[in-house]
């Protein structure tokens, strides 16, 4: 891929030194600057595309019209329609920072964008076919709107009271009487549970409406309120359609419109609409017959730690998903609905094994963008920021910014500053994510390992379109516990920029920014490989291994005062009580092979492999195992061996003995065949059923399986 970078000064109105930005751009085939790229600079762009055979353009252009012109120019020269990427050097840089810092930041943004493009995933799609059945709950007017303006087969679920102020004809709408009891299912197969007091035998003769109690019976549709007093008037029905005890009615629909409902999925579900507006009408039409959408997730269930053999393990993804796109059909399994998925990343940021990961932006791409923002070195090893001296960005802070409302709010701040508003905040280095739910402990630790002085998570708060209120305050607090234990102090904060109160964001971010001490970790030295274990089937950049790799990189520059790093949930610490019977349950259940039994009857644990799924704890028949979250540095193999790196440690250094038993020798042949504890445990459970079979001196559990069989059949010598 030949990349051409183009820096525009917007005729001096962008607030950056375009020539200095050009000098700071690296890892491209050609970089050029222009006073007005989208107009006067077109001939130069054309020349560069042809001479250098450019097939990817990175340009500093913020205005949509300017971007359209550059894209059109690129396409006219044979480039792919999506082969043009843009850098915001105005709203998020020159208009809200001083020129030196903005120039530094703009160059870093070019390098971030280039690094990200090199890791961009190939697009894939998923699809699902459905029908055209749409159920509208309690709103006759909107039901008629949907029927009129879409191709849907509309059923109105109504209880009669819904027609108090409606005088329409309900053209092309089927009316189903009943009151909502519950709605289950998913797009393409929603099951609606109703309760009615009138059956479908009703012929709408109006006798019950006339003779029933005032307000107790409705006419359209005919239905009896469940609290209406009963009496002889019920006998007036010629078809015996009135059932005061109520009847259950089941209705199935491909989509549901339930205005004002509270969705069980915090961030909404595909095909379940809770508003009655033009946007909903368009969404209903778009989802009729089925959908085709991007495939947001890469899934590898072979490494999932959800459980085994009826024992529940990790629940991170099912607990986190705000869209009802992750289900647990059994206690020990997980399924993902790619159609319901809305790309928020909530399931991926916490998944310790990499069983589910976002395709775009992938963790690898995010890592490379962070490293590009923080790396101060050019290809020759010189200082990339040498021209800035002390006036560039002296405190590098990576900001993970939600690409929806948070990003738009920051752009609004920039435009208002250009209009004359007094808005200026510290020059944080942004990495856009689809939602701050994407960000987990591995992302934050990696940014610090790459040399960031601090990490800001910039989300949408209660206005988040993906998931509702951002849960990242708790993440920031938890990671500050971890960074403090690592000897770095507090380094992480969560922010919600309010479009109406930029001063509050500016003050909060400034306090965080100026309160950061310089990190002892030099930027530009650490390039993550994802921490995957050689020979193991775990995907690169899974939360557990990536976080552990980052901690190890941090440890080469700090000397923590404590061994246990708290606040890290992707790591588990195992303790075993004397109740252990040395059964193979925990070793069989562990999805990462972090537990083993030795021939000497020892139970051993590899802390660096434990992902804190808890399946061993829940599955232990003796309730002898306790798993606590946190990373115990003293249990890492390099610390146990007293060597520099994990590669210098031996295989035996990975394992700690957490419980010691002793082997039992067969009373007949003398072969060691099980542990004393296991034999005692089995004897205590079923010994009364086979009492006396082993003879006067031994019980049957003191014999190996071969000798036990001979004993039972009278063959033992």
XYZ file of C-alpha atoms in Angstrom:
717
model
C 0.000 0.000 0.000
C 1.514 3.316 -1.149
C 0.395 6.113 1.171
C 0.436 9.796 0.363
C -0.037 12.324 3.188
C -1.259 15.848 2.473
C -1.173 18.657 5.032
C -3.353 21.739 4.503
C -2.982 25.060 6.315
C -6.465 26.273 5.288
C -4.771 29.518 4.214
C -3.416 29.985 7.703
C -6.778 29.560 9.452
C -6.281 26.108 10.973
C -4.003 27.156 13.849
C -1.091 24.820 13.038
C 2.230 25.210 11.242
C 1.634 23.012 8.193
C 5.310 22.825 7.275
C 6.281 21.640 10.746
C 3.432 19.110 10.680
C 4.764 17.813 7.364
C 8.207 17.364 8.907
C 6.712 15.269 11.697
C 4.732 12.865 9.499
C 6.391 9.488 9.032
C 5.793 5.972 7.686
C 4.292 7.248 4.416
C 5.669 7.169 0.881
C 5.325 10.905 0.299
C 4.136 13.858 2.371
C 3.248 17.258 0.917
C 1.721 20.481 2.227
C -0.570 23.081 0.699
C -2.144 26.393 1.630
C -5.548 25.222 0.378
C -5.485 21.553 -0.449
C -9.084 21.130 -1.591
C -8.785 23.905 -4.188
C -5.384 25.339 -5.144
C -3.601 22.142 -4.162
C -5.496 19.797 -6.475
C -2.899 19.808 -9.223
C -0.200 18.912 -6.722
C -2.278 16.039 -5.340
C -2.866 14.706 -8.841
C 0.855 14.853 -9.578
C 1.733 12.974 -6.386
C -0.904 10.274 -7.007
C 0.446 9.597 -10.484
C 4.170 9.847 -9.782
C 4.165 7.756 -6.603
C 1.328 5.422 -7.669
C -0.577 6.309 -4.515
C -3.425 4.017 -3.526
C -4.158 5.490 -0.068
C -4.517 9.170 0.832
C -4.340 10.672 4.334
C -5.273 14.356 4.297
C -5.937 17.069 6.863
C -9.436 18.213 5.901
C -12.311 18.859 8.291
C -15.082 20.441 6.216
C -17.395 17.883 4.603
C -17.353 19.665 1.263
C -13.550 19.669 1.245
C -13.518 15.965 2.056
C -15.986 15.260 -0.778
C -13.769 17.089 -3.270
C -10.657 15.190 -2.242
C -12.504 11.869 -2.342
C -13.852 12.653 -5.812
C -10.373 13.559 -7.011
C -8.973 10.301 -5.629
C -11.719 8.219 -7.260
C -11.188 9.953 -10.590
C -7.605 8.678 -10.486
C -8.667 5.097 -9.840
C -8.448 4.955 -6.053
C -10.999 2.960 -4.103
C -13.896 5.093 -2.763
C -12.799 4.291 0.811
C -9.087 4.859 0.172
C -9.148 8.381 1.602
C -8.779 9.068 5.333
C -8.937 12.454 7.014
C -7.170 14.056 9.974
C -8.902 16.685 12.103
C -6.199 19.318 12.555
C -8.618 22.182 13.304
C -11.534 21.386 15.640
C -9.571 18.964 17.809
C -6.159 20.637 17.521
C -5.452 24.126 16.157
C -8.664 25.733 17.371
C -8.467 24.536 20.995
C -4.691 24.384 21.682
C -1.796 26.801 21.286
C 0.008 26.560 17.948
C 3.038 24.607 19.160
C 0.963 21.938 20.912
C -1.553 21.832 18.053
C 1.238 21.368 15.494
C 2.707 18.527 17.540
C -0.715 16.933 17.938
C -1.600 17.239 14.243
C 1.568 15.399 13.214
C 0.848 12.675 15.744
C -2.705 12.377 14.392
C -1.305 11.762 10.920
C 0.934 9.028 12.296
C -1.935 7.506 14.278
C -4.157 7.430 11.200
C -1.479 5.818 9.056
C -0.728 3.196 11.683
C -4.422 2.379 11.994
C -4.945 2.018 8.252
C -2.241 -0.628 8.098
C -4.266 -2.742 10.542
C -7.703 -2.109 9.030
C -9.803 -5.276 8.831
C -11.372 -6.543 5.640
C -15.110 -5.912 5.673
C -17.463 -8.841 6.188
C -21.224 -8.954 6.447
C -23.883 -11.039 8.174
C -27.506 -11.342 7.128
C -30.840 -12.645 8.366
C -34.141 -13.069 6.569
C -37.366 -12.273 8.399
C -40.992 -11.558 7.625
C -42.972 -8.329 7.511
C -45.057 -8.760 10.685
C -44.971 -5.666 12.878
C -46.838 -5.384 16.178
C -47.597 -1.855 17.397
C -48.592 -1.656 21.059
C -51.267 0.763 22.250
C -50.999 3.511 19.624
C -53.658 3.337 16.875
C -52.492 6.504 15.160
C -48.923 5.290 14.826
C -50.058 1.798 13.794
C -51.930 3.367 10.867
C -48.870 5.504 10.038
C -46.645 2.419 9.892
C -49.199 0.551 7.757
C -49.562 3.494 5.377
C -45.901 4.474 5.012
C -44.227 1.044 5.006
C -44.802 -2.386 3.490
C -45.387 -3.944 6.887
C -48.190 -6.284 7.892
C -49.288 -4.331 10.975
C -51.116 -5.659 14.013
C -52.245 -3.218 16.683
C -52.244 -4.590 20.222
C -54.907 -2.559 22.056
C -57.063 -2.776 25.140
C -59.798 -0.345 24.086
C -58.665 2.548 26.246
C -56.108 3.302 23.538
C -58.906 4.516 21.254
C -60.224 7.251 23.554
C -58.960 10.073 21.331
C -58.701 8.295 17.983
C -61.299 8.584 15.231
C -59.384 7.122 12.268
C -60.346 4.173 10.121
C -57.296 1.973 10.882
C -56.702 1.172 7.239
C -54.708 -2.036 6.673
C -54.301 -2.671 10.408
C -55.343 -5.821 12.255
C -56.504 -5.203 15.816
C -55.595 -7.697 18.543
C -57.238 -7.182 21.918
C -55.255 -7.685 25.082
C -52.961 -6.167 27.652
C -49.213 -6.757 27.515
C -47.960 -9.341 29.978
C -44.474 -9.643 28.538
C -42.376 -9.656 25.367
C -39.585 -12.123 24.747
C -37.490 -13.235 21.818
C -35.478 -11.392 19.212
C -35.650 -9.749 15.820
C -37.576 -12.042 13.499
C -39.322 -13.896 16.324
C -40.691 -11.756 19.126
C -43.181 -13.597 21.346
C -45.793 -11.222 22.789
C -47.774 -12.469 25.778
C -51.216 -10.863 26.215
C -54.084 -11.149 28.640
C -57.681 -10.465 27.577
C -61.131 -10.980 29.106
C -62.953 -11.452 25.783
C -62.244 -14.314 23.373
C -62.125 -14.247 19.587
C -65.730 -15.558 19.558
C -66.815 -11.942 20.093
C -68.968 -10.584 17.227
C -68.893 -6.948 18.417
C -72.643 -6.806 18.910
C -72.151 -4.118 21.602
C -74.554 -5.773 24.057
C -71.899 -5.994 26.761
C -70.789 -2.430 26.099
C -74.369 -1.261 26.655
C -75.225 -3.434 29.656
C -71.799 -3.647 31.352
C -70.589 -1.351 34.159
C -69.626 2.193 33.196
C -66.016 2.290 32.030
C -65.670 -1.457 32.455
C -66.124 -2.488 28.828
C -64.532 -0.908 25.763
C -65.963 -0.947 22.257
C -62.910 -0.888 19.981
C -61.816 -3.551 20.431
C -64.467 -5.041 22.690
C -62.791 -6.010 25.923
C -63.585 -6.135 29.617
C -61.272 -4.441 32.067
C -59.834 -7.079 34.436
C -60.988 -5.023 37.450
C -64.563 -4.546 36.175
C -67.233 -5.887 38.567
C -68.852 -9.105 37.376
C -72.557 -9.827 37.473
C -75.568 -11.023 35.510
C -74.734 -8.588 32.704
C -72.113 -11.099 31.492
C -74.968 -13.388 30.383
C -75.938 -10.883 27.687
C -73.141 -12.105 25.384
C -74.739 -14.274 22.658
C -71.488 -16.145 21.970
C -70.250 -16.593 25.569
C -67.088 -14.705 24.632
C -66.663 -12.994 28.016
C -64.254 -14.669 30.438
C -63.809 -12.492 33.554
C -60.934 -14.711 34.751
C -58.956 -13.743 31.654
C -57.431 -15.749 28.836
C -53.850 -15.928 27.602
C -53.196 -14.760 24.062
C -49.921 -15.335 22.211
C -48.813 -13.179 19.281
C -45.634 -13.488 17.212
C -44.052 -10.626 15.284
C -40.837 -9.918 13.408
C -40.647 -6.400 14.855
C -42.309 -4.656 17.790
C -43.133 -0.975 18.214
C -43.871 -0.333 21.891
C -43.789 3.452 22.469
C -42.561 4.409 25.906
C -41.542 0.878 26.865
C -38.416 0.178 28.839
C -36.372 -2.270 26.844
C -34.840 -5.197 28.687
C -31.645 -4.500 26.736
C -30.063 -1.360 28.154
C -28.904 -0.101 24.774
C -31.861 -1.278 22.716
C -32.470 -4.310 20.516
C -32.662 -4.693 16.766
C -36.305 -4.729 15.702
C -37.629 -3.501 19.073
C -38.632 0.172 18.852
C -39.616 2.298 21.837
C -40.377 5.579 20.059
C -43.213 6.621 17.745
C -41.582 9.020 15.308
C -40.338 9.322 11.741
C -37.047 7.654 12.643
C -38.958 4.590 13.866
C -40.999 4.417 10.656
C -37.783 4.453 8.625
C -36.191 1.842 10.877
C -39.208 -0.460 10.593
C -39.098 -0.226 6.807
C -35.347 -0.862 6.769
C -35.734 -4.050 8.794
C -38.624 -5.554 6.839
C -37.810 -8.877 5.228
C -34.393 -9.086 6.855
C -31.122 -7.211 7.115
C -27.555 -7.344 5.909
C -25.054 -5.565 8.094
C -21.332 -5.514 8.887
C -19.940 -8.388 10.892
C -18.769 -6.643 14.020
C -17.318 -9.576 15.945
C -14.686 -12.267 15.489
C -15.698 -15.247 17.611
C -13.580 -18.214 18.683
C -15.597 -20.404 21.023
C -12.744 -22.911 21.337
C -11.108 -20.591 23.883
C -14.304 -19.483 25.651
C -14.213 -19.846 29.440
C -17.989 -19.759 29.968
C -18.005 -23.138 31.720
C -18.022 -26.890 31.214
C -19.841 -30.024 32.318
C -22.744 -28.092 33.784
C -20.517 -25.728 35.746
C -20.773 -21.971 35.143
C -17.566 -20.131 34.423
C -16.890 -16.644 33.050
C -19.962 -14.423 32.659
C -18.275 -11.219 31.435
C -19.934 -11.055 27.997
C -23.463 -11.912 29.123
C -23.230 -9.487 32.035
C -21.894 -6.684 29.842
C -23.960 -6.819 26.630
C -26.436 -3.910 26.602
C -28.278 -5.089 23.472
C -29.445 -8.607 24.372
C -27.062 -9.944 21.713
C -25.329 -12.449 24.012
C -27.277 -15.315 25.520
C -26.561 -18.213 27.836
C -28.748 -21.094 26.565
C -27.252 -23.377 29.207
C -25.357 -22.607 32.362
C -22.052 -23.599 30.750
C -22.375 -22.112 27.247
C -22.684 -18.765 25.461
C -24.118 -17.785 22.077
C -23.759 -14.532 20.128
C -26.383 -12.987 17.850
C -24.459 -11.084 15.136
C -27.638 -9.365 13.941
C -28.522 -7.977 17.368
C -24.913 -6.862 17.951
C -24.517 -3.085 17.687
C -20.705 -2.846 17.782
C -20.362 -1.321 21.253
C -17.533 -3.646 22.342
C -18.910 -4.242 25.834
C -18.443 -7.999 25.493
C -14.965 -7.747 23.982
C -13.295 -5.339 26.405
C -13.687 -7.724 29.312
C -13.423 -11.130 27.597
C -10.196 -12.503 29.093
C -9.445 -15.186 26.505
C -10.236 -13.423 23.226
C -13.196 -15.687 22.498
C -14.945 -12.578 21.172
C -13.133 -9.564 19.716
C -14.158 -6.524 17.705
C -13.179 -6.714 14.076
C -12.903 -2.952 13.577
C -11.232 -1.321 15.292
C -9.446 -4.436 16.463
C -7.341 -4.438 19.587
C -4.273 -4.696 17.373
C -5.297 -1.567 15.469
C -5.989 0.338 18.680
C -2.592 -0.711 20.022
C -0.792 0.506 16.917
C -2.624 3.841 16.978
C -1.732 4.397 20.632
C 1.915 3.566 19.961
C 2.029 5.923 16.964
C 0.629 8.770 19.054
C 3.238 8.257 21.764
C 6.315 7.338 19.738
C 8.657 10.361 19.578
C 11.298 8.742 17.354
C 11.779 8.903 13.602
C 13.236 6.114 11.496
C 16.776 7.344 12.167
C 16.329 7.257 15.913
C 16.299 11.050 16.218
C 13.769 13.081 18.108
C 10.561 13.500 16.173
C 9.671 16.549 18.287
C 13.099 18.194 18.174
C 11.786 21.317 16.421
C 9.374 21.947 19.274
C 11.758 21.854 22.181
C 9.702 22.332 25.338
C 6.746 23.981 23.629
C 5.057 20.916 22.144
C 3.179 18.248 24.088
C 5.193 17.701 27.246
C 2.537 15.586 28.977
C 1.330 12.883 26.575
C -2.152 11.736 27.574
C -3.996 9.195 25.433
C -7.753 9.785 25.232
C -10.089 6.984 24.168
C -12.993 8.952 22.687
C -16.448 7.572 21.854
C -16.966 8.244 18.142
C -20.581 9.248 18.654
C -21.685 12.154 20.833
C -18.436 12.613 22.737
C -16.432 13.098 19.536
C -19.060 15.427 18.087
C -19.086 17.463 21.293
C -15.325 17.996 21.088
C -15.717 19.096 17.466
C -18.389 21.551 18.615
C -15.970 22.949 21.196
C -13.458 23.593 18.405
C -15.950 25.426 16.209
C -17.152 27.545 19.093
C -13.542 28.418 19.952
C -12.997 29.520 16.333
C -16.057 31.737 16.690
C -14.447 33.512 19.621
C -15.544 31.498 22.640
C -12.949 31.109 25.378
C -12.498 27.340 25.041
C -9.115 25.658 25.379
C -8.306 22.313 26.930
C -5.094 20.254 27.247
C -3.817 18.606 24.034
C -4.834 15.015 24.748
C -4.060 12.471 22.018
C -7.327 10.914 20.801
C -8.024 7.348 19.726
C -11.570 6.977 18.476
C -13.510 3.900 19.536
C -17.038 2.935 18.556
C -18.100 3.255 22.198
C -16.210 3.608 25.455
C -17.563 0.147 26.295
C -14.796 -1.001 23.916
C -12.160 0.105 26.421
C -11.000 -2.345 29.064
C -8.131 -2.822 31.473
C -5.812 -4.144 28.740
C -6.218 -0.986 26.628
C -5.429 1.282 29.565
C -2.435 -0.721 30.730
C -1.035 -0.831 27.204
C -1.236 2.967 26.837
C 0.728 3.355 30.062
C 3.237 0.701 29.000
C 3.726 2.610 25.735
C 4.737 5.746 27.684
C 1.559 7.743 28.290
C 1.615 9.969 31.357
C -2.111 9.371 31.730
C -5.184 7.934 30.040
C -8.530 9.687 29.638
C -11.741 7.870 28.739
C -14.082 10.364 27.050
C -17.628 9.070 26.800
C -21.213 10.182 26.283
C -22.574 9.682 29.783
C -26.324 9.235 29.992
C -26.697 10.257 26.343
C -24.745 7.308 24.945
C -26.547 5.914 21.899
C -24.973 2.493 22.363
C -25.375 1.504 25.955
C -26.912 4.161 28.132
C -24.905 5.532 31.090
C -21.222 4.781 30.648
C -19.915 2.272 33.189
C -16.342 3.497 32.829
C -16.114 5.479 36.057
C -15.819 2.173 37.893
C -13.196 0.980 35.394
C -11.114 4.127 35.936
C -11.311 3.732 39.707
C -10.333 0.068 39.472
C -7.372 0.770 37.191
C -6.135 3.543 39.470
C -5.943 0.966 42.235
C -3.850 -1.197 39.905
C -1.564 1.624 38.761
C -1.052 2.707 42.359
C -0.096 -0.846 43.304
C 2.338 -0.843 40.376
C 3.973 2.299 41.742
C 2.635 4.730 39.120
C -0.068 6.444 41.180
C -3.425 7.494 39.722
C -3.206 7.708 35.941
C -6.752 7.129 34.609
C -9.881 9.301 34.553
C -13.321 9.225 32.924
C -14.833 12.386 31.394
C -18.172 13.327 29.848
C -18.004 16.532 27.768
C -21.278 18.481 27.908
C -21.981 20.430 24.687
C -23.600 23.171 26.748
C -20.902 23.456 29.435
C -17.435 23.260 27.881
C -15.943 24.970 30.928
C -16.737 22.004 33.167
C -14.934 19.606 30.837
C -12.012 21.995 30.416
C -11.614 22.383 34.175
C -11.886 18.664 34.955
C -9.477 17.633 32.197
C -7.017 20.391 33.120
C -6.960 19.325 36.763
C -6.264 15.751 35.722
C -3.634 16.842 33.198
C -1.601 19.126 35.442
C -1.784 16.659 38.314
C 0.066 13.954 36.390
C 3.697 13.316 37.214
C 6.011 12.399 34.360
C 5.917 8.653 33.815
C 9.116 6.691 34.422
C 8.326 4.727 31.259
C 9.991 6.205 28.160
C 7.635 6.583 25.196
C 8.372 4.740 21.976
C 10.129 1.707 23.469
C 7.229 -0.725 23.825
C 5.481 -2.259 20.821
C 2.892 -4.809 21.850
C 2.629 -8.219 20.235
C -0.554 -9.016 22.117
C 1.055 -11.228 24.715
C -0.121 -14.478 23.140
C 1.451 -17.668 24.418
C 3.545 -19.550 21.861
C 1.890 -22.780 20.834
C -1.377 -21.953 22.598
C -4.626 -21.326 20.705
C -5.386 -17.963 22.284
C -5.961 -15.044 19.904
C -3.511 -12.179 19.976
C -4.485 -9.127 22.012
C -6.913 -10.991 24.252
C -7.531 -9.094 27.460
C -5.607 -11.403 29.792
C -2.403 -11.906 27.817
C -2.274 -8.365 26.449
C -2.728 -6.897 29.931
C -0.042 -9.201 31.336
C 2.364 -8.196 28.572
C 1.746 -4.533 29.407
C 2.303 -5.083 33.129
C 5.594 -6.785 32.381
C 6.645 -3.831 30.220
C 5.743 -1.443 33.054
C 7.648 -3.538 35.612
C 10.891 -3.019 33.711
C 10.718 0.659 34.755
C 9.081 0.574 38.217
C 9.611 -1.218 41.504
C 6.233 -1.845 43.173
C 5.990 -1.908 46.949
C 3.503 -4.773 46.943
C 3.250 -8.129 45.209
C -0.491 -8.268 44.535
C -1.774 -5.786 41.960
C -5.410 -5.252 42.812
C -8.103 -4.015 40.445
C -7.251 -6.361 37.545
C -10.178 -8.690 36.911
C -8.594 -10.745 34.123
C -6.320 -12.524 36.614
C -7.216 -15.001 39.332
C -5.358 -16.087 42.469
C -6.085 -19.598 43.707
C -6.110 -20.909 47.253
C -7.063 -24.447 48.318
C -8.284 -25.543 51.746
C -7.674 -28.835 53.544
C -11.065 -30.020 52.288
C -9.426 -30.823 48.936
C -9.782 -34.513 48.059
C -7.455 -34.282 45.044
C -10.218 -35.234 42.610
C -9.586 -34.348 38.932
C -12.588 -32.027 38.712
C -10.738 -28.711 38.709
C -8.068 -29.869 36.272
C -10.707 -31.202 33.891
C -12.785 -28.029 34.059
C -10.059 -25.373 33.739
C -10.362 -23.889 30.210
C -6.805 -22.500 30.164
C -5.028 -25.516 31.719
C -3.882 -23.387 34.639
C -4.306 -26.306 37.105
C -2.597 -29.687 37.085
C -2.106 -32.730 39.302
C 1.336 -34.264 39.625
C 2.348 -37.885 40.045
C 3.422 -36.976 43.579
C -0.169 -36.024 44.508
C 0.412 -32.282 44.428
C -2.125 -29.828 43.052
C -0.319 -27.079 41.126
C -1.433 -23.740 39.747
C -0.012 -21.521 36.960
C -1.102 -18.034 37.942
C -0.075 -16.387 34.661
C -2.550 -18.639 32.788
C -5.580 -18.118 35.073
C -8.241 -15.831 33.579
C -10.393 -15.653 36.734
C -13.353 -17.474 35.161
C -14.134 -19.207 38.467
C -15.262 -22.498 36.938
C -12.898 -24.457 39.186
C -14.367 -22.768 42.258
C -17.991 -23.439 41.287
C -17.240 -26.986 40.149
C -15.148 -28.164 43.096
C -17.223 -30.908 44.804
C -15.514 -30.281 48.137
C -15.874 -26.463 47.938
C -12.165 -26.336 48.657
C -11.132 -23.757 46.034
C -11.268 -19.975 46.356
C -10.418 -17.677 43.442
C -9.716 -13.993 44.048
C -9.099 -11.373 41.373
C -5.772 -9.602 41.083
C -2.313 -10.193 39.656
C 0.253 -11.670 42.062
C 3.633 -10.529 40.764
C 5.490 -12.949 43.023
C 3.785 -15.856 41.265
C 4.998 -14.931 37.795
C 7.642 -17.406 36.570
C 10.360 -14.794 36.057
C 9.879 -13.514 39.612
C 9.909 -17.055 41.020
C 13.085 -17.855 39.106
C 14.753 -14.489 39.727
C 15.413 -13.882 36.025
C 14.856 -10.961 33.664
C 12.134 -12.248 31.341
C 9.567 -15.088 31.248
C 11.590 -16.690 28.456
C 14.506 -17.077 30.873
C 12.387 -19.033 33.345
C 11.965 -22.798 33.167
C 8.679 -24.634 32.715
C 8.709 -25.685 36.357
C 8.871 -22.041 37.448
C 5.380 -21.523 36.027
C 3.836 -23.877 38.579
C 3.175 -23.371 42.278
C 2.000 -26.135 44.568
C -1.265 -25.031 46.162
C -2.125 -28.312 47.868
C 0.020 -31.285 48.911
C -1.344 -34.775 49.274
C 0.359 -38.187 49.180
C -0.037 -41.174 46.927
C -1.718 -44.373 48.080
C -0.037 -47.696 47.236
C -2.234 -50.631 46.284
C -2.594 -53.056 49.197
C -2.134 -55.979 46.795
C 0.335 -55.079 44.024
C 2.018 -52.087 45.666
C 1.479 -49.738 42.696
C 0.735 -46.072 43.442
C -2.701 -45.457 41.947
C -4.445 -42.512 43.619
C -4.034 -39.992 46.377
C -4.780 -40.747 49.996
C -7.261 -37.859 50.031
C -9.166 -39.093 46.972
C -9.471 -42.594 48.344
C -10.672 -41.249 51.687
C -13.207 -39.032 49.976
C -14.680 -41.862 47.921
C -14.728 -44.122 50.977
C -16.664 -41.506 52.938
C -19.243 -41.188 50.165
C -19.959 -44.825 49.283
C -17.916 -46.906 51.723
C -21.000 -48.107 53.578
C -22.227 -49.778 50.383
C -19.150 -52.020 50.002
C -18.174 -52.538 53.620
C -16.223 -55.759 54.222
C -15.372 -56.520 50.593
C -11.685 -55.615 51.074
C -11.164 -58.152 53.839
C -10.373 -57.751 57.515
C -7.167 -55.730 57.113
C -8.081 -53.418 54.185
C -11.120 -51.854 52.600
C -11.763 -52.039 48.876
C -10.595 -48.472 48.272
C -7.035 -49.422 49.176
C -6.766 -51.502 46.009
C -6.037 -50.259 42.486
C -8.673 -50.786 39.838
C -7.091 -53.979 38.513
C -6.709 -55.566 41.913
C -10.140 -54.333 42.970
C -11.715 -56.234 40.093
C -9.781 -59.383 40.982
C -10.832 -58.967 44.602
C -14.494 -58.739 43.701
C -14.282 -61.865 41.542
C -12.121 -63.754 44.034
C -8.899 -63.704 42.044
C -6.650 -61.638 44.372
C -3.591 -63.449 45.682
